[in-house]
Amino acid sequence: MSSVRSIIKSIIPPLSWESYKGQAGRIGVVGGSENYTGAPYYAGISALRVGCDLVHVFCYPNAATVIKSYSPELIVHPILGPLFTGDSFRLWLQRLHSVVIGPGLGREPTLLNPMADMIQAAKAQDIPIIFDADGLYYLEQHWHLIRGYTKAILTPNIVEFSRLVEWVSGHPTPTLENVHDKAMSLAAALGNVTLVCKGHKDVITNGVEIIMCEEPGSPRRCGGQGDLLSGSLGTFAHWAEQMGNSSQLPDRMTGSMAAALAACCLTRECNRLAFAEHGEKVLCFHGPLIYEAKCLKISGKDKIPKYYVHYAGWNKNWDEWVNETRMLKHNEANLQKQRDLIRQHEAQIKSKKGLKLPTVGGVKRKSEGARKEGEPEHLSNTPLREVEPSPSTASATTSSSAIKRKRPRSDATMESEEEYVSKVEVKIKIPDELKAILVEDLLSITVNHKLVLLPAKVTVKKILEDYVKAKSSAKATTPGKSLLEKGGHENLAEVFGGIHLLRLFVKLGGYLAYTQLNESQMQHLVSCLHEFLRFLVKNAGTYFQKDAYISPAPDPKKKSA
Ligand SMILES: NC(=O)C1=CN([C@@H]2O[C@H](COP(=O)(O)OP(=O)(O)OC[C@H]3O[C@@H](n4cnc5c(N)ncnc54)[C@H](OP(=O)(O)O)[C@@H]3O)[C@@H](O)[C@H]2O)[C@@H](O)CC1
Ligand SMILES: Nc1ncnc2c1ncn2[C@@H]1O[C@H](COP(=O)(O)OP(=O)(O)OP(=O)(O)O)[C@@H](O)[C@H]1O
């Protein structure tokens, strides 16, 4: 990579206080028709973003206003079409340093008539000409126009490449294998023009030398990425030309090849960064259910792919590496699977609990199973992700919003958005057994519309006392004991139960980031908390009873309404 970087660096001209507008490049883009206005915009804006000073777009009149509306930075000339005159184009061309022909040009034979004129004019001016998309389509039958013009750079995708090979060699190419060799032969047959064959690896050759661009890129193949490449290549090709011999390129590497390498690396790196930022939306099994998730990282160690996923809407404590068997494409069929599983799961819960209806004050509540046919099945259209099994779903909403309130910056004593975002969350690993209980809790609340019976049968106070007892043979101070002694939360601890305590643990890592503890104190605390969680796992049967949930009484107001 370092040598790739040094090649690219060597064609980038240094900035200077002496330079004036236009010296860093005036690039032309010939393209843009009624159907395709995006392609010339992407190409033109990429040329500018790479660093040229001015971009001129030559398009059909019915595309001009649209392209202008995308960006005031582009200078748009609506000169293509039936009224085209070579003179008007040549007038502008004189001022250009390179020209990109093809993005969004269209393939109407009558509209392509002036192409030969434009190509000849650009050649006469001895500037780099980049052919892409419909410019390549035109070249298929007119390749002799560029034969031997070594400042021509062709950027075919694999389909365009095989068509070109077919036209130039005169016989069909049944397979797309050996792109390497075929690219070298084609570039040589075209008189050492530069070819950039885009694909999984980009192959760059002038028929003598060949280089590959294997930067990681992105698995996302949306339209327009080729336009980014051809536009940026417009600028790089001019720079390579301008640097000439002073660029000190490796032996046999031409300026056009170096420019192509720069454009390929840049496009692929932009693709990689965009993918790293936005990830791929997927569905992922967690326990018995499927959740919407985002794939943030992929690891292929030992040739077994693993995916690091974030469950959409869930705290990042739940982020984890999963193997392929748990991942599903985000499509309608799998979304249906997700809904089916939720229904099955609901049914299972109902059948387990249906006979034992919980009671409050001796009055039997209406069971969840009594929900009427046709009533909204929340999870079938509202993904689970929207509610977390955390303090934010129920009792501790105040504390969760207290954290969120730290975000506005109106008070100078408050932390900034950047500080908030960059705050390192303390990782508290919740054991899988307890995670399953949290998921059950979420389903009870959001799917079955239950509430936790208060005061809890086994209260937080009781749990902490049990813990203190269990630890009594150990040291005198335990988190449980100190919480009871110093916290002043006796009343709450006598009302809430194990599930509330567990919900608190989901957010606790985030809260601890706000404490003043030093690293060793924090380590000690976290290890105590993990020990306490293990204690909860051991006693889960007692502390997390399934009959802790009740169905709330129907709202009389709603009923009368
Ligand atoms: N926003 C805009 O304005 C944009 C406008 N654009 C403009 O559109 C115009 C037409 O360009 P184009 O790329 O759609 O035509 P072309 O290359 O013939 O592909 C046609 C078919 O070939 C196939 N195929 C393509 N690549 C393949 C591959 N690597 N590997 C395998 N197969 C591949 C695939 O067919 P499929 O296999 O899906 O049947 C594809 O549908 C042109 O002016 C361009 O600039 C674009 O720049 C995008 C953004
Ligand atoms: N399989 C792939 N893996 C990684 N990067 C790829 C892959 N295929 C293409 N690319 C990269 O995407 C960019 C555009 O290539 P692509 O083949 O999509 O061009 P195109 O079809 O001409 O695009 P457009 O949609 O603009 O017409 C290039 O930089 C290329 O390196």
XYZ file of C-alpha atoms and ligand atoms in Angstrom:
641
model
C 0.000 0.000 0.000
C 2.818 2.408 0.820
C 4.079 2.175 -2.749
C 0.550 2.763 -4.059
C 0.324 5.824 -1.865
C 3.650 7.130 -3.088
C 2.588 6.635 -6.721
C -0.621 8.557 -6.100
C 1.178 11.282 -4.159
C 3.652 11.735 -6.961
C 0.979 12.898 -9.408
C -0.749 15.344 -7.061
C 0.509 18.861 -7.704
C 1.467 20.910 -4.656
C -0.762 23.836 -3.737
C 0.807 27.217 -4.266
C -0.004 30.797 -3.264
C 0.960 31.810 -6.788
C -1.635 29.695 -8.610
C -4.813 31.129 -10.068
C -8.285 29.803 -10.737
C -8.280 26.984 -13.241
C -4.698 25.834 -12.872
C -5.659 22.867 -10.704
C -7.841 21.720 -13.563
C -10.742 22.628 -15.841
C -12.488 19.360 -16.559
C -15.230 18.700 -19.116
C -17.975 16.102 -18.717
C -19.898 15.190 -21.868
C -23.108 13.537 -20.732
C -26.529 14.074 -19.241
C -29.728 13.369 -21.114
C -33.409 13.421 -20.258
C -33.269 10.032 -18.491
C -29.878 10.341 -16.860
C -29.088 13.536 -15.019
C -27.424 11.959 -11.977
C -24.467 10.394 -13.775
C -22.919 13.652 -15.128
C -23.521 15.280 -11.754
C -21.681 12.486 -9.904
C -18.815 12.642 -12.383
C -18.558 16.440 -12.322
C -18.823 16.815 -8.577
C -16.227 14.064 -8.022
C -13.777 15.874 -10.279
C -14.309 18.976 -8.164
C -14.066 17.175 -4.831
C -10.769 15.619 -5.858
C -9.444 19.122 -6.369
C -9.907 20.577 -9.827
C -11.055 24.191 -10.008
C -13.842 24.169 -12.585
C -16.112 21.611 -14.185
C -18.052 22.141 -17.419
C -20.908 19.752 -18.209
C -22.035 19.446 -21.862
C -25.488 17.934 -21.929
C -28.816 17.803 -23.738
C -31.010 20.854 -23.180
C -33.727 18.933 -21.320
C -31.180 17.751 -18.723
C -29.485 21.107 -18.154
C -31.813 22.741 -15.634
C -31.967 19.563 -13.585
C -28.182 19.226 -13.433
C -27.779 22.902 -12.554
C -30.262 22.470 -9.738
C -28.079 19.779 -8.124
C -25.142 22.075 -7.678
C -24.197 25.676 -8.383
C -20.594 24.521 -8.688
C -21.157 22.922 -12.082
C -21.081 25.046 -15.239
C -23.677 23.541 -17.518
C -23.822 23.940 -21.310
C -26.999 22.584 -22.956
C -25.360 22.194 -26.359
C -25.849 18.528 -27.291
C -28.723 17.338 -29.491
C -29.964 18.357 -32.931
C -28.639 21.920 -32.647
C -25.112 20.803 -31.761
C -22.316 22.552 -33.588
C -18.706 21.489 -33.367
C -17.715 25.146 -33.142
C -19.576 25.850 -29.916
C -18.041 22.766 -28.315
C -14.523 23.568 -29.576
C -14.791 27.057 -28.124
C -15.147 25.672 -24.629
C -12.882 22.710 -25.204
C -9.911 25.019 -25.811
C -9.966 25.868 -22.117
C -10.271 22.313 -20.815
C -7.488 20.098 -19.446
C -9.271 16.762 -19.761
C -12.670 15.509 -20.806
C -14.862 12.659 -19.542
C -17.212 11.326 -22.212
C -20.230 9.209 -21.458
C -21.889 9.482 -18.028
C -25.629 9.643 -18.696
C -25.128 10.441 -22.387
C -27.769 7.983 -23.635
C -27.586 5.771 -26.704
C -29.908 7.355 -29.234
C -28.047 6.948 -32.570
C -28.986 10.420 -33.787
C -27.869 11.969 -30.527
C -24.488 10.246 -30.742
C -23.729 11.712 -34.199
C -21.558 14.589 -32.985
C -19.363 12.236 -30.936
C -16.756 11.706 -33.655
C -16.432 15.459 -33.973
C -15.909 15.913 -30.245
C -13.371 13.087 -29.956
C -11.340 14.448 -32.874
C -11.386 17.929 -31.342
C -10.163 16.671 -27.956
C -7.445 14.594 -29.605
C -6.315 17.613 -31.590
C -5.882 19.401 -28.306
C -3.797 16.507 -26.949
C -5.629 16.205 -23.622
C -6.650 13.082 -21.665
C -10.031 11.702 -22.772
C -11.821 9.357 -20.377
C -14.499 7.095 -21.859
C -17.132 5.620 -19.598
C -20.690 4.233 -19.821
C -22.360 5.391 -23.070
C -19.058 6.842 -24.270
C -17.779 3.244 -24.279
C -20.940 2.100 -26.001
C -20.205 4.560 -28.788
C -16.586 3.405 -28.980
C -17.617 -0.202 -29.550
C -18.256 0.551 -33.207
C -15.893 3.526 -33.471
C -12.828 2.263 -31.615
C -10.599 3.159 -34.525
C -11.173 6.819 -33.523
C -8.987 6.396 -30.459
C -6.606 3.758 -31.712
C -3.059 4.811 -30.873
C -4.160 7.812 -28.820
C -2.304 7.016 -25.594
C -4.058 9.734 -23.639
C -7.351 7.853 -23.968
C -8.454 6.060 -20.800
C -11.321 3.572 -21.019
C -13.130 2.544 -17.813
C -15.378 -0.427 -18.696
C -17.260 -2.532 -16.200
C -17.148 -6.236 -16.950
C -20.113 -6.124 -19.356
C -18.746 -3.144 -21.264
C -15.342 -4.807 -21.310
C -16.573 -8.031 -22.877
C -18.528 -6.088 -25.508
C -15.420 -4.086 -26.377
C -13.299 -7.235 -26.631
C -15.894 -8.681 -28.949
C -15.988 -5.627 -31.224
C -12.256 -5.138 -31.408
C -11.253 -8.793 -31.741
C -14.136 -9.515 -34.075
C -15.272 -12.667 -32.316
C -17.517 -13.350 -29.322
C -15.960 -13.911 -25.911
C -18.024 -16.608 -24.278
C -16.473 -16.318 -20.822
C -15.225 -13.481 -18.696
C -12.262 -15.448 -17.404
C -8.678 -14.245 -17.798
C -9.630 -10.577 -17.595
C -5.931 -9.875 -17.039
C -4.740 -11.272 -20.324
C -7.704 -10.060 -22.318
C -7.292 -6.548 -20.937
C -3.612 -6.471 -21.925
C -4.413 -7.735 -25.405
C -7.243 -5.224 -25.844
C -5.131 -2.270 -24.679
C -2.366 -3.368 -27.043
C -4.810 -3.839 -29.923
C -6.084 -0.311 -29.318
C -2.546 1.055 -29.632
C -1.646 1.308 -25.919
C -4.593 3.248 -24.631
C -5.117 2.797 -20.879
C -7.806 0.349 -19.823
C -9.374 0.277 -16.364
C -11.432 -2.907 -16.086
C -13.595 -2.430 -13.005
C -14.688 -5.301 -10.830
C -13.838 -7.281 -7.741
C -10.266 -6.209 -8.471
C -9.671 -3.311 -10.848
C -7.231 -4.205 -13.636
C -5.277 -1.282 -15.066
C -3.161 -1.765 -18.172
C -1.811 -0.041 -21.235
C -0.959 -3.285 -22.997
C 2.632 -3.237 -21.736
C 2.355 -2.887 -17.994
C -0.436 -4.099 -15.742
C -1.375 -3.145 -12.184
C -4.230 -4.136 -9.942
C -6.205 -2.134 -7.457
C -7.321 -4.460 -4.681
C -8.439 -1.980 -2.051
C -11.310 -3.499 -0.046
C -14.175 -1.301 -1.376
C -17.720 -2.246 -0.445
C -20.070 -5.125 -1.188
C -22.766 -2.576 -2.069
C -23.053 -2.138 -5.852
C -25.370 0.822 -6.309
C -25.376 2.682 -9.623
C -23.193 5.751 -9.925
C -19.960 4.397 -8.419
C -18.464 4.215 -11.911
C -19.369 7.891 -12.407
C -17.429 8.801 -9.264
C -14.473 6.955 -10.693
C -14.563 8.498 -14.177
C -15.075 12.030 -12.792
C -12.223 11.800 -10.305
C -10.081 10.257 -13.032
C -10.689 13.398 -15.107
C -8.871 15.427 -12.467
C -6.143 12.870 -11.717
C -5.401 12.428 -15.448
C -4.893 16.162 -15.840
C -2.628 16.272 -12.796
C -0.535 13.335 -14.016
C -0.206 15.102 -17.353
C 0.743 18.367 -15.669
C 3.346 16.711 -13.445
C 4.890 15.008 -16.493
C 8.338 13.587 -15.877
C 8.665 15.320 -12.527
C 6.214 12.819 -11.027
C 9.005 10.190 -10.884
C 6.775 7.209 -11.447
C 8.128 3.662 -11.317
C 9.595 2.294 -14.537
C 7.099 1.614 -17.310
C 4.234 3.190 -15.366
C 2.574 5.960 -17.346
C 0.865 9.036 -15.949
C -2.487 7.703 -17.193
C -1.992 4.436 -15.296
C -1.013 6.288 -12.135
C -4.080 8.515 -12.507
C -6.271 5.425 -12.981
C -4.768 3.806 -9.881
C -5.480 6.958 -7.869
C -9.105 7.106 -9.037
C -9.691 3.395 -8.329
C -8.150 3.566 -4.859
C -10.108 6.686 -4.007
C -13.457 5.305 -5.184
C -12.966 2.014 -3.398
C -11.840 3.724 -0.196
C -14.910 6.017 -0.296
C -17.058 2.918 -0.802
C -15.367 1.181 2.112
C -15.824 4.135 4.436
C -19.473 4.584 3.471
C -20.118 0.918 4.112
C -18.236 0.991 7.398
C -20.347 3.931 8.524
C -23.745 2.690 7.450
C -23.283 -1.087 7.531
C -25.688 -3.583 6.062
C -29.200 -3.922 7.360
C -29.763 -7.565 8.204
C -31.938 -9.803 10.314
C -30.297 -11.812 13.032
C -31.369 -14.588 15.371
C -30.970 -13.867 19.047
C -32.408 -16.695 21.094
C -35.610 -17.943 19.517
C -36.484 -14.698 17.774
C -35.225 -12.685 14.821
C -34.231 -9.059 15.261
C -33.418 -6.240 12.886
C -29.696 -5.575 13.060
C -26.843 -3.818 11.375
C -23.666 -5.605 10.385
C -20.801 -3.363 11.488
C -17.763 -5.559 10.919
C -16.919 -8.749 9.128
C -14.092 -11.028 10.165
C -12.880 -13.892 8.038
C -10.323 -15.390 10.436
C -9.694 -19.066 9.721
C -11.906 -18.703 6.651
C -15.026 -18.786 8.848
C -16.859 -15.506 8.408
C -18.128 -13.853 11.567
C -20.247 -10.749 11.725
C -20.300 -8.091 14.385
C -23.893 -6.952 14.692
C -25.702 -4.167 16.444
C -29.371 -4.849 17.182
C -31.302 -1.832 15.912
C -32.672 0.213 18.788
C -30.920 -1.850 21.482
C -28.168 -0.753 23.758
C -24.714 -1.445 22.327
C -24.027 -3.790 25.259
C -25.918 -6.302 23.170
C -23.586 -5.955 20.164
C -21.914 -9.257 19.463
C -20.060 -11.459 16.973
C -22.330 -14.014 15.359
C -21.740 -16.697 12.795
C -23.403 -16.939 9.411
C -26.082 -19.370 10.542
C -27.680 -16.645 12.658
C -27.742 -14.045 9.902
C -30.521 -13.530 7.385
C -30.883 -11.140 4.464
C -33.235 -8.246 5.144
C -35.978 -9.138 2.692
C -39.723 -9.677 2.720
C -39.486 -13.468 3.060
C -37.292 -13.195 6.152
C -39.375 -10.403 7.645
C -42.324 -12.755 7.330
C -40.255 -15.433 9.089
C -39.590 -12.913 11.855
C -43.326 -12.257 12.253
C -44.134 -15.978 12.224
C -41.624 -16.686 14.976
C -43.008 -13.904 17.115
C -46.503 -15.341 16.713
C -45.309 -18.842 17.593
C -43.452 -17.500 20.594
C -46.486 -15.568 21.768
C -48.616 -18.675 21.444
C -46.125 -20.691 23.478
C -46.117 -18.122 26.235
C -49.911 -18.073 26.262
C -50.183 -21.829 26.426
C -47.728 -21.970 29.320
C -49.437 -19.268 31.313
C -53.018 -19.418 30.102
C -54.378 -21.488 32.980
C -52.818 -19.567 35.828
C -54.188 -16.071 35.552
C -52.478 -13.736 37.940
C -54.658 -11.905 40.403
C -54.428 -8.459 41.938
C -56.327 -7.749 45.120
C -58.268 -10.957 44.648
C -59.716 -9.748 41.321
C -58.930 -11.847 38.262
C -57.578 -9.740 35.400
C -58.521 -10.138 31.749
C -55.926 -12.402 30.226
C -53.698 -11.413 27.317
C -55.149 -14.389 25.471
C -58.463 -12.579 25.413
C -57.154 -10.026 22.925
C -59.632 -9.748 20.131
C -58.981 -11.075 16.672
C -57.850 -8.190 14.483
C -56.449 -6.174 17.348
C -52.971 -4.851 16.498
C -50.274 -7.468 16.784
C -47.598 -5.029 17.693
C -44.624 -7.056 16.739
C -45.921 -7.973 13.333
C -45.423 -4.430 12.206
C -43.504 -2.803 15.029
C -40.127 -4.427 15.479
C -39.048 -5.400 18.966
C -36.169 -3.017 18.727
C -38.318 0.008 19.455
C -38.432 -0.785 23.152
C -35.510 -1.917 25.220
C -35.710 -4.163 28.218
C -34.087 -1.427 30.136
C -34.990 1.277 32.574
C -36.365 3.226 29.650
C -39.239 0.781 29.149
C -40.664 0.999 32.581
C -39.900 2.118 36.060
C -36.628 3.909 35.559
C -37.617 6.240 32.754
C -36.588 9.195 34.861
C -33.026 8.080 35.264
C -32.700 7.271 31.597
C -33.985 10.655 30.546
C -31.742 12.282 33.111
C -28.780 10.965 31.150
C -30.263 12.158 27.887
C -30.790 15.605 29.326
C -27.034 15.966 29.486
C -26.917 16.493 25.752
C -28.051 20.093 25.192
C -25.179 22.551 25.357
C -26.957 25.629 26.628
C -25.322 25.239 30.075
C -21.545 25.681 29.933
C -21.092 23.355 32.902
C -22.634 20.506 30.960
C -20.615 18.227 28.769
C -20.553 18.792 25.022
C -22.183 16.538 22.447
C -18.687 15.301 21.478
C -17.814 14.482 25.077
C -21.133 12.685 25.470
C -20.674 10.659 22.319
C -17.021 9.839 22.984
C -17.626 8.799 26.610
C -16.431 5.245 27.026
C -19.172 3.023 28.344
C -18.135 0.553 31.029
C -18.813 -2.924 29.744
C -20.922 -5.033 32.065
C -21.367 -8.468 30.626
C -24.823 -9.762 31.326
C -24.821 -13.589 31.409
C -26.846 -15.276 28.664
C -29.291 -16.763 31.190
C -30.182 -13.261 32.380
C -30.340 -11.923 28.814
C -33.007 -14.531 28.098
C -34.970 -13.285 31.108
C -34.723 -9.709 29.825
C -36.048 -10.804 26.429
C -38.970 -12.581 28.116
C -39.572 -9.412 30.109
C -39.638 -7.341 26.931
C -42.127 -9.693 25.315
C -44.363 -9.665 28.375
C -44.476 -5.873 28.365
C -44.588 -5.074 24.658
C -46.315 -8.080 23.144
C -48.533 -9.279 25.950
C -49.098 -5.829 27.430
C -48.408 -7.009 30.950
C -47.093 -5.085 33.897
C -44.909 -6.224 36.746
C -46.868 -6.718 39.932
C -45.845 -4.219 42.655
C -44.719 -4.506 45.317
C -42.658 -7.381 44.011
C -42.979 -10.738 45.767
C -39.222 -10.904 46.058
C -38.032 -7.359 46.454
C -34.664 -5.825 45.596
C -34.083 -5.413 49.338
C -34.587 -9.131 49.901
C -32.260 -10.005 47.023
C -29.545 -7.730 48.347
C -29.961 -9.100 51.865
C -29.661 -12.633 50.501
C -26.532 -11.596 48.714
C -25.063 -10.034 51.842
C -25.845 -13.216 53.744
C -24.317 -15.373 51.059
C -21.214 -13.238 51.273
C -21.202 -12.910 55.051
C -18.343 -15.335 55.410
C -16.405 -13.084 53.052
C -15.453 -9.437 53.663
C -17.786 -7.122 55.504
C -18.588 -4.710 52.681
C -20.412 -5.799 49.565
C -22.089 -3.713 46.883
C -25.460 -4.942 48.145
C -24.842 -3.963 51.701
C -23.396 -0.578 50.877
C -26.257 0.178 48.514
C -28.729 -0.483 51.267
C -26.766 1.405 53.866
C -25.757 4.463 51.905
C -28.147 4.678 49.035
C -31.220 5.809 50.945
C -33.268 3.740 48.518
C -34.861 1.471 51.106
C -38.357 2.400 50.033
C -37.757 1.691 46.365
C -35.863 -1.458 47.230
C -38.912 -2.666 49.146
C -41.210 -2.102 46.161
C -39.280 -3.184 43.072
C -38.176 -6.703 42.298
C -35.486 -8.725 40.551
C -36.511 -7.810 37.001
C -36.217 -4.084 37.780
C -32.769 -4.659 39.160
C -31.845 -6.578 36.034
C -33.155 -3.839 33.730
C -30.931 -1.437 35.618
C -27.891 -3.533 34.704
C -28.572 -2.986 30.991
C -27.924 0.722 31.417
C -25.503 0.572 34.314
C -22.401 0.513 32.094
C -23.462 3.837 30.585
C -24.102 5.382 33.987
C -20.783 4.258 35.415
C -19.004 6.271 32.740
C -20.134 9.337 34.706
C -18.515 8.309 37.995
C -15.201 9.647 39.197
C -13.754 6.204 39.917
C -10.204 5.562 38.842
C -9.324 2.558 36.722
C -8.557 0.123 39.544
C -11.636 1.172 41.532
C -13.714 0.720 38.393
C -12.211 -2.711 37.763
C -12.985 -3.732 41.324
C -16.555 -2.472 41.061
C -17.144 -4.200 37.730
C -15.804 -7.497 39.092
C -18.136 -7.160 42.138
C -21.049 -6.476 39.783
C -20.185 -9.526 37.690
C -20.069 -11.615 40.843
C -23.464 -10.256 41.829
C -24.822 -11.150 38.379
C -23.551 -14.703 38.831
C -25.417 -14.789 42.138
C -28.581 -13.697 40.288
C -28.076 -16.473 37.716
C -27.777 -19.031 40.538
C -30.999 -17.853 42.107
C -32.862 -16.927 38.927
C -35.669 -19.394 39.673
C -36.496 -17.495 42.895
C -35.878 -13.932 41.809
C -37.439 -13.910 38.340
C -40.720 -15.694 38.687
C -42.924 -15.914 35.650
C -46.072 -15.053 37.619
C -44.629 -11.682 38.551
C -46.587 -10.157 35.634
C -50.216 -9.075 35.623
C -52.562 -7.797 32.935
C -53.572 -4.238 33.749
C -57.267 -3.484 34.273
C -58.882 -2.045 31.140
C -59.034 1.747 31.137
C -62.702 2.593 31.884
C -62.417 5.892 29.980
C -61.234 4.123 26.840
C -64.018 1.617 27.169
C -66.738 4.244 27.317
C -65.175 6.136 24.422
N -28.099 8.140 -11.418
C -27.822 8.107 -12.734
O -28.191 8.989 -13.480
C -27.027 6.982 -13.257
C -26.968 6.821 -14.620
N -26.183 5.898 -15.192
C -26.180 5.918 -16.653
O -27.056 4.943 -17.122
C -26.733 4.686 -18.488
C -26.702 3.210 -18.741
O -25.634 2.639 -17.995
P -25.728 1.201 -17.349
O -24.552 1.076 -16.458
O -27.060 0.973 -16.703
O -25.649 0.271 -18.623
P -24.869 -1.065 -18.797
O -23.463 -0.919 -18.332
O -25.090 -1.517 -20.185
O -25.577 -2.045 -17.781
C -26.760 -2.577 -18.184
C -26.875 -3.956 -17.576
O -25.673 -4.696 -17.710
C -25.546 -5.614 -16.609
N -24.341 -5.284 -15.825
C -23.788 -4.058 -15.639
N -22.697 -4.151 -14.922
C -22.513 -5.462 -14.641
C -21.511 -6.180 -13.939
N -20.463 -5.563 -13.372
N -21.644 -7.516 -13.867
C -22.685 -8.152 -14.449
N -23.648 -7.501 -15.136
C -23.576 -6.178 -15.218
C -26.773 -5.438 -15.805
O -27.792 -6.258 -16.367
P -28.520 -7.487 -15.585
O -27.464 -8.506 -15.397
O -28.984 -6.908 -14.314
O -29.601 -7.901 -16.494
C -27.122 -3.995 -16.095
O -28.444 -3.676 -15.771
C -25.389 5.341 -18.709
O -25.595 6.570 -19.353
C -24.880 5.592 -17.327
O -23.981 6.657 -17.274
C -25.277 5.078 -14.435
O -24.068 5.768 -14.458
C -25.798 4.850 -13.032
C -26.263 6.112 -12.352
N -17.047 -6.614 -6.777
C -16.542 -5.442 -6.403
N -15.936 -5.295 -5.209
C -15.417 -4.117 -4.832
N -15.461 -3.008 -5.604
C -16.039 -3.095 -6.801
C -16.626 -4.301 -7.271
N -17.146 -4.072 -8.487
C -16.904 -2.778 -8.762
N -16.238 -2.185 -7.756
C -15.777 -0.797 -7.671
O -16.876 0.085 -7.860
C -16.514 1.162 -8.686
C -17.500 1.241 -9.859
O -17.494 0.040 -10.580
P -18.800 -0.514 -11.299
O -18.456 -1.841 -11.866
O -19.934 -0.419 -10.344
O -18.960 0.562 -12.437
P -20.204 0.892 -13.382
O -21.064 -0.303 -13.573
O -19.644 1.514 -14.597
O -20.933 1.994 -12.515
P -22.162 2.986 -12.877
O -23.289 2.482 -12.081
O -21.707 4.316 -12.425
O -22.385 2.905 -14.355
C -15.094 0.911 -9.123
O -14.249 1.718 -8.330
C -14.820 -0.522 -8.796
O -13.519 -0.686 -8.333
